[in-house]
Amino acid sequence: MLQSVKRAFLRFRRTSAFAGFILFLIALALNAALQGPASFFSIKSINTLFAKNTPFILVAISQSLLLLAGTMDVSCGVQVALVNVVIIMTGQEWGLPFGVCCLLGIGAAVLASIACWVCCSVFRLPALLASYALTYVIKGVNVLIMDVPQGKVDKVFYKAYDSQIFGIIPVSLLAIVLVLLLWLYVKRTKFGSHIYAVGANPRNAFAAGISPMAVQFKAFLLKGIIVGIAGVCITLMIASGNPLQAEDYGIRSLSACIIGGLGFGGWGSVSCAVFGSSFFVLIQNSVYYFFSLLVKLFPGFSVTSYWQNFVSDVIIFLGLLMTIVTAKGQREALKQGIVRQFRRSDRLYDQPARDGKEGDGNEK
């Protein structure tokens, strides 16, 4: 039993998600130390963390799918706001049931993702620039649909989102579990393996009979569904509509994926996004409690939100450097291992030929 656990740990240590997992554990320990284990691991504290940050974690997971396929979309943040305003306004103006409004919001996110796919894969525009320009287009659409923050969600829905199953499991956690189960299924299909092939080398994938454009279309489609679920979660979280919220989710989700150890194109896994986004959330949470502790310890001490953001961003930057260096070493180790395997197979292949030549010489 102990040996199997050790082998599993050694295998996990060689994966791209290991650095992000270590950073996640460090941030977790830091939060527990600042708040106290009893306070941090309480049901109320855990439920609040998931309820407030599930939308961001879902956006990071959706971003990881695109990175694996060799592309990206930094407009996914405003797409979350698009889902929010569609849900609120269709219910407010058309009187549709909340469930139907959520489906329409998810459909809006899928359409926005398809628009980004057309720009990046069909027209072959640089993904970063195209999605960045699309951010302002979608933001304009959001304002056209909802010019000012407004609307509301029935109490039964947002109370259910902020509750726990059996008094322990946060309901918001179910959205993350649902998306991860969906990815586990997709990963075992041809599409799952094609994502890695296209992300690693689109030309080789095309030569092998895989259409990079079709694979990236499916990746954008799946990303749109996940962003739609994130939009539903953020609607339940704030219980109203805001056309200009969550814009920074695009860049932050990209940073979270890289912090988690995910590389651009066929390197990493969705777990990298989970660990990276969790580290992102916990660091910001720990910095907030750190400055709150300083205020209690030193009467008269005050600090603005600017310094809190500055300290958290510096820590995140250091974590980003750590994962980049670690991932680079992992890639080099992987390349060297592949080269050694090829050299070993070449030696095994050449050995019978050398033996045959030596036999022929002895018979003569």
Short mmCIF file of C-alpha atoms in Angstrom, two decimals, residues 13-230:
data_model
loop_
_atom_site.label_atom_id
_atom_site.label_comp_id
_atom_site.label_asym_id
_atom_site.label_seq_id
_atom_site.Cartn_x
_atom_site.Cartn_y
_atom_site.Cartn_z
CA ARG A 13 5.41 14.97 -9.20
CA ARG A 14 6.40 14.61 -12.84
CA THR A 15 3.14 16.11 -14.08
CA SER A 16 2.63 19.75 -15.03
CA ALA A 17 0.12 20.29 -12.20
CA PHE A 18 2.58 19.53 -9.40
CA ALA A 19 3.97 23.07 -9.08
CA GLY A 20 0.46 24.52 -8.99
CA PHE A 21 -0.54 21.95 -6.37
CA ILE A 22 2.39 22.97 -4.14
CA LEU A 23 1.47 26.64 -4.48
CA PHE A 24 -2.12 25.78 -3.63
CA LEU A 25 -1.00 23.97 -0.45
CA ILE A 26 1.18 26.93 0.56
CA ALA A 27 -1.71 29.37 0.09
CA LEU A 28 -4.03 27.02 1.99
CA ALA A 29 -1.62 26.81 4.93
CA LEU A 30 -1.17 30.59 4.92
CA ASN A 31 -4.93 31.16 5.12
CA ALA A 32 -5.29 28.64 7.92
CA ALA A 33 -2.46 30.32 9.86
CA LEU A 34 -3.89 33.84 9.47
CA GLN A 35 -7.51 33.01 10.25
CA GLY A 36 -6.97 30.04 12.52
CA PRO A 37 -7.76 26.47 11.42
CA ALA A 38 -11.11 26.38 13.23
CA SER A 39 -12.28 29.59 11.55
CA PHE A 40 -10.90 28.92 8.08
CA PHE A 41 -12.11 25.32 7.80
CA SER A 42 -15.55 26.11 9.20
CA ILE A 43 -18.55 25.28 7.02
CA LYS A 44 -19.51 28.94 6.74
CA SER A 45 -16.02 30.04 5.62
CA ILE A 46 -15.68 27.25 3.04
CA ASN A 47 -19.17 27.91 1.69
CA THR A 48 -18.42 31.63 1.32
CA LEU A 49 -15.17 30.93 -0.53
CA PHE A 50 -16.86 28.64 -3.04
CA ALA A 51 -19.94 30.81 -3.48
CA LYS A 52 -17.88 33.91 -4.30
CA ASN A 53 -15.17 32.29 -6.40
CA THR A 54 -16.87 29.46 -8.29
CA PRO A 55 -17.48 31.69 -11.36
CA PHE A 56 -13.79 32.55 -11.60
CA ILE A 57 -12.69 28.92 -11.14
CA LEU A 58 -15.09 27.84 -13.91
CA VAL A 59 -13.75 30.54 -16.26
CA ALA A 60 -10.19 29.36 -15.55
CA ILE A 61 -11.22 25.78 -16.41
CA SER A 62 -12.77 26.96 -19.67
CA GLN A 63 -9.62 28.92 -20.50
CA SER A 64 -7.50 25.82 -19.90
CA LEU A 65 -9.40 23.93 -22.61
CA LEU A 66 -8.49 26.60 -25.15
CA LEU A 67 -4.85 26.70 -24.05
CA LEU A 68 -4.62 22.94 -24.49
CA ALA A 69 -6.00 23.37 -28.01
CA GLY A 70 -3.40 26.03 -28.82
CA THR A 71 -5.57 29.14 -28.58
CA MET A 72 -7.08 31.49 -25.96
CA ASP A 73 -9.93 33.89 -25.27
CA VAL A 74 -9.45 36.85 -22.94
CA SER A 75 -13.01 38.04 -23.61
CA CYS A 76 -14.47 35.24 -21.47
CA GLY A 77 -14.80 37.68 -18.57
CA VAL A 78 -17.25 39.97 -20.34
CA GLN A 79 -18.99 36.86 -21.67
CA VAL A 80 -19.83 36.04 -18.06
CA ALA A 81 -21.39 39.51 -17.78
CA LEU A 82 -23.26 38.85 -21.04
CA VAL A 83 -24.84 35.74 -19.53
CA ASN A 84 -25.77 37.74 -16.45
CA VAL A 85 -27.53 40.55 -18.33
CA VAL A 86 -29.35 38.12 -20.65
CA ILE A 87 -30.68 36.14 -17.67
CA ILE A 88 -31.85 39.25 -15.82
CA MET A 89 -33.35 41.12 -18.77
CA THR A 90 -35.17 38.16 -20.36
CA GLY A 91 -36.79 37.45 -17.03
CA GLN A 92 -37.55 41.11 -16.35
CA GLU A 93 -38.79 42.13 -19.80
CA TRP A 94 -40.28 38.91 -21.15
CA GLY A 95 -41.37 37.30 -17.89
CA LEU A 96 -39.72 33.97 -18.74
CA PRO A 97 -39.06 31.34 -16.05
CA PHE A 98 -35.65 31.53 -14.44
CA GLY A 99 -34.56 28.16 -15.86
CA VAL A 100 -35.36 29.26 -19.42
CA CYS A 101 -33.50 32.53 -18.83
CA CYS A 102 -30.43 30.56 -17.72
CA LEU A 103 -30.54 28.46 -20.90
CA LEU A 104 -30.75 31.63 -23.01
CA GLY A 105 -27.79 33.08 -21.11
CA ILE A 106 -25.71 29.96 -21.73
CA GLY A 107 -26.71 30.14 -25.41
CA ALA A 108 -25.47 33.74 -25.55
CA ALA A 109 -22.09 32.63 -24.16
CA VAL A 110 -21.90 29.87 -26.78
CA LEU A 111 -22.62 32.38 -29.58
CA ALA A 112 -19.91 34.72 -28.25
CA SER A 113 -17.46 31.80 -28.14
CA ILE A 114 -18.30 30.85 -31.72
CA ALA A 115 -17.67 34.46 -32.77
CA CYS A 116 -14.24 34.27 -31.15
CA TRP A 117 -13.59 30.94 -32.90
CA VAL A 118 -14.40 32.54 -36.27
CA CYS A 119 -11.89 35.32 -35.61
CA CYS A 120 -9.11 33.05 -34.28
CA SER A 121 -9.49 29.81 -36.26
CA VAL A 122 -11.32 30.73 -39.48
CA PHE A 123 -9.78 34.15 -40.14
CA ARG A 124 -6.58 33.10 -38.28
CA LEU A 125 -6.21 36.36 -36.42
CA PRO A 126 -3.88 36.35 -33.37
CA ALA A 127 -6.00 34.92 -30.56
CA LEU A 128 -4.85 37.46 -27.97
CA LEU A 129 -5.55 40.49 -30.14
CA ALA A 130 -8.80 39.16 -31.61
CA SER A 131 -10.30 38.19 -28.25
CA TYR A 132 -9.11 41.47 -26.70
CA ALA A 133 -10.93 43.43 -29.42
CA LEU A 134 -13.97 41.20 -28.96
CA THR A 135 -14.00 42.19 -25.29
CA TYR A 136 -15.12 45.72 -26.20
CA VAL A 137 -17.66 44.45 -28.73
CA ILE A 138 -19.31 42.20 -26.14
CA LYS A 139 -19.10 44.96 -23.53
CA GLY A 140 -21.01 47.22 -25.92
CA VAL A 141 -23.65 44.54 -26.41
CA ASN A 142 -23.95 44.17 -22.64
CA VAL A 143 -24.59 47.91 -22.24
CA LEU A 144 -27.14 47.86 -25.08
CA ILE A 145 -29.05 45.08 -23.33
CA MET A 146 -28.72 46.62 -19.85
CA ASP A 147 -27.63 50.27 -19.67
CA VAL A 148 -27.38 50.40 -15.87
CA PRO A 149 -27.11 47.74 -13.14
CA GLN A 150 -30.60 46.55 -12.33
CA GLY A 151 -32.89 43.57 -11.87
CA LYS A 152 -33.21 40.91 -9.22
CA VAL A 153 -33.31 37.16 -8.71
CA ASP A 154 -35.97 35.44 -6.67
CA LYS A 155 -34.86 34.76 -3.13
CA VAL A 156 -35.43 31.02 -3.42
CA PHE A 157 -32.75 30.74 -6.13
CA TYR A 158 -29.91 32.76 -4.63
CA LYS A 159 -30.58 31.32 -1.19
CA ALA A 160 -30.31 27.82 -2.65
CA TYR A 161 -26.98 28.75 -4.30
CA ASP A 162 -25.63 30.00 -0.97
CA SER A 163 -26.68 26.90 0.97
CA GLN A 164 -25.11 23.52 1.75
CA ILE A 165 -26.18 19.99 0.96
CA PHE A 166 -26.62 17.98 4.17
CA GLY A 167 -25.34 21.10 5.92
CA ILE A 168 -21.76 20.37 4.75
CA ILE A 169 -21.25 20.44 0.95
CA PRO A 170 -21.60 23.90 -0.68
CA VAL A 171 -24.14 23.91 -3.51
CA SER A 172 -21.80 26.12 -5.57
CA LEU A 173 -19.22 23.33 -5.47
CA LEU A 174 -21.58 21.15 -7.52
CA ALA A 175 -21.04 23.40 -10.55
CA ILE A 176 -17.27 22.78 -10.42
CA VAL A 177 -17.77 19.04 -9.90
CA LEU A 178 -20.20 18.91 -12.84
CA VAL A 179 -17.74 20.62 -15.17
CA LEU A 180 -14.84 18.39 -14.04
CA LEU A 181 -16.94 15.27 -14.62
CA LEU A 182 -17.79 16.60 -18.08
CA TRP A 183 -14.09 17.06 -18.80
CA LEU A 184 -13.25 13.55 -17.55
CA TYR A 185 -15.75 12.18 -20.04
CA VAL A 186 -14.50 14.36 -22.89
CA LYS A 187 -10.89 13.46 -22.13
CA ARG A 188 -11.62 9.80 -22.83
CA THR A 189 -13.10 10.51 -26.26
CA LYS A 190 -11.29 11.11 -29.54
CA PHE A 191 -11.94 14.80 -29.13
CA GLY A 192 -10.00 14.77 -25.84
CA SER A 193 -6.90 13.29 -27.48
CA HIS A 194 -7.30 15.53 -30.53
CA ILE A 195 -7.15 18.64 -28.30
CA TYR A 196 -3.65 17.68 -27.17
CA ALA A 197 -2.58 16.78 -30.71
CA VAL A 198 -3.77 20.06 -32.22
CA GLY A 199 -2.38 22.11 -29.34
CA ALA A 200 1.04 20.47 -29.55
CA ASN A 201 1.46 20.72 -33.33
CA PRO A 202 -1.44 21.67 -35.65
CA ARG A 203 0.47 20.75 -38.81
CA ASN A 204 1.31 17.26 -37.61
CA ALA A 205 -2.27 16.83 -36.41
CA PHE A 206 -3.58 17.86 -39.84
CA ALA A 207 -1.17 15.44 -41.52
CA ALA A 208 -2.57 12.69 -39.27
CA GLY A 209 -6.11 13.42 -40.49
CA ILE A 210 -7.24 15.69 -37.64
CA SER A 211 -8.90 18.99 -38.51
CA PRO A 212 -7.46 21.71 -36.23
CA MET A 213 -10.33 24.03 -37.10
CA ALA A 214 -12.97 21.46 -36.12
CA VAL A 215 -11.17 20.56 -32.89
CA GLN A 216 -10.85 24.20 -31.88
CA PHE A 217 -14.52 24.76 -32.75
CA LYS A 218 -15.50 22.01 -30.30
CA ALA A 219 -13.12 23.48 -27.70
CA PHE A 220 -14.71 26.94 -28.07
CA LEU A 221 -18.16 25.35 -27.91
CA LEU A 222 -17.35 23.55 -24.67
CA LYS A 223 -15.73 26.71 -23.31
CA GLY A 224 -18.91 28.66 -24.07
CA ILE A 225 -21.03 26.17 -22.12
CA ILE A 226 -18.72 26.37 -19.10
CA VAL A 227 -18.64 30.18 -19.24
CA GLY A 228 -22.42 30.08 -19.41
CA ILE A 229 -22.54 28.03 -16.22
CA ALA A 230 -20.15 30.57 -14.63
#
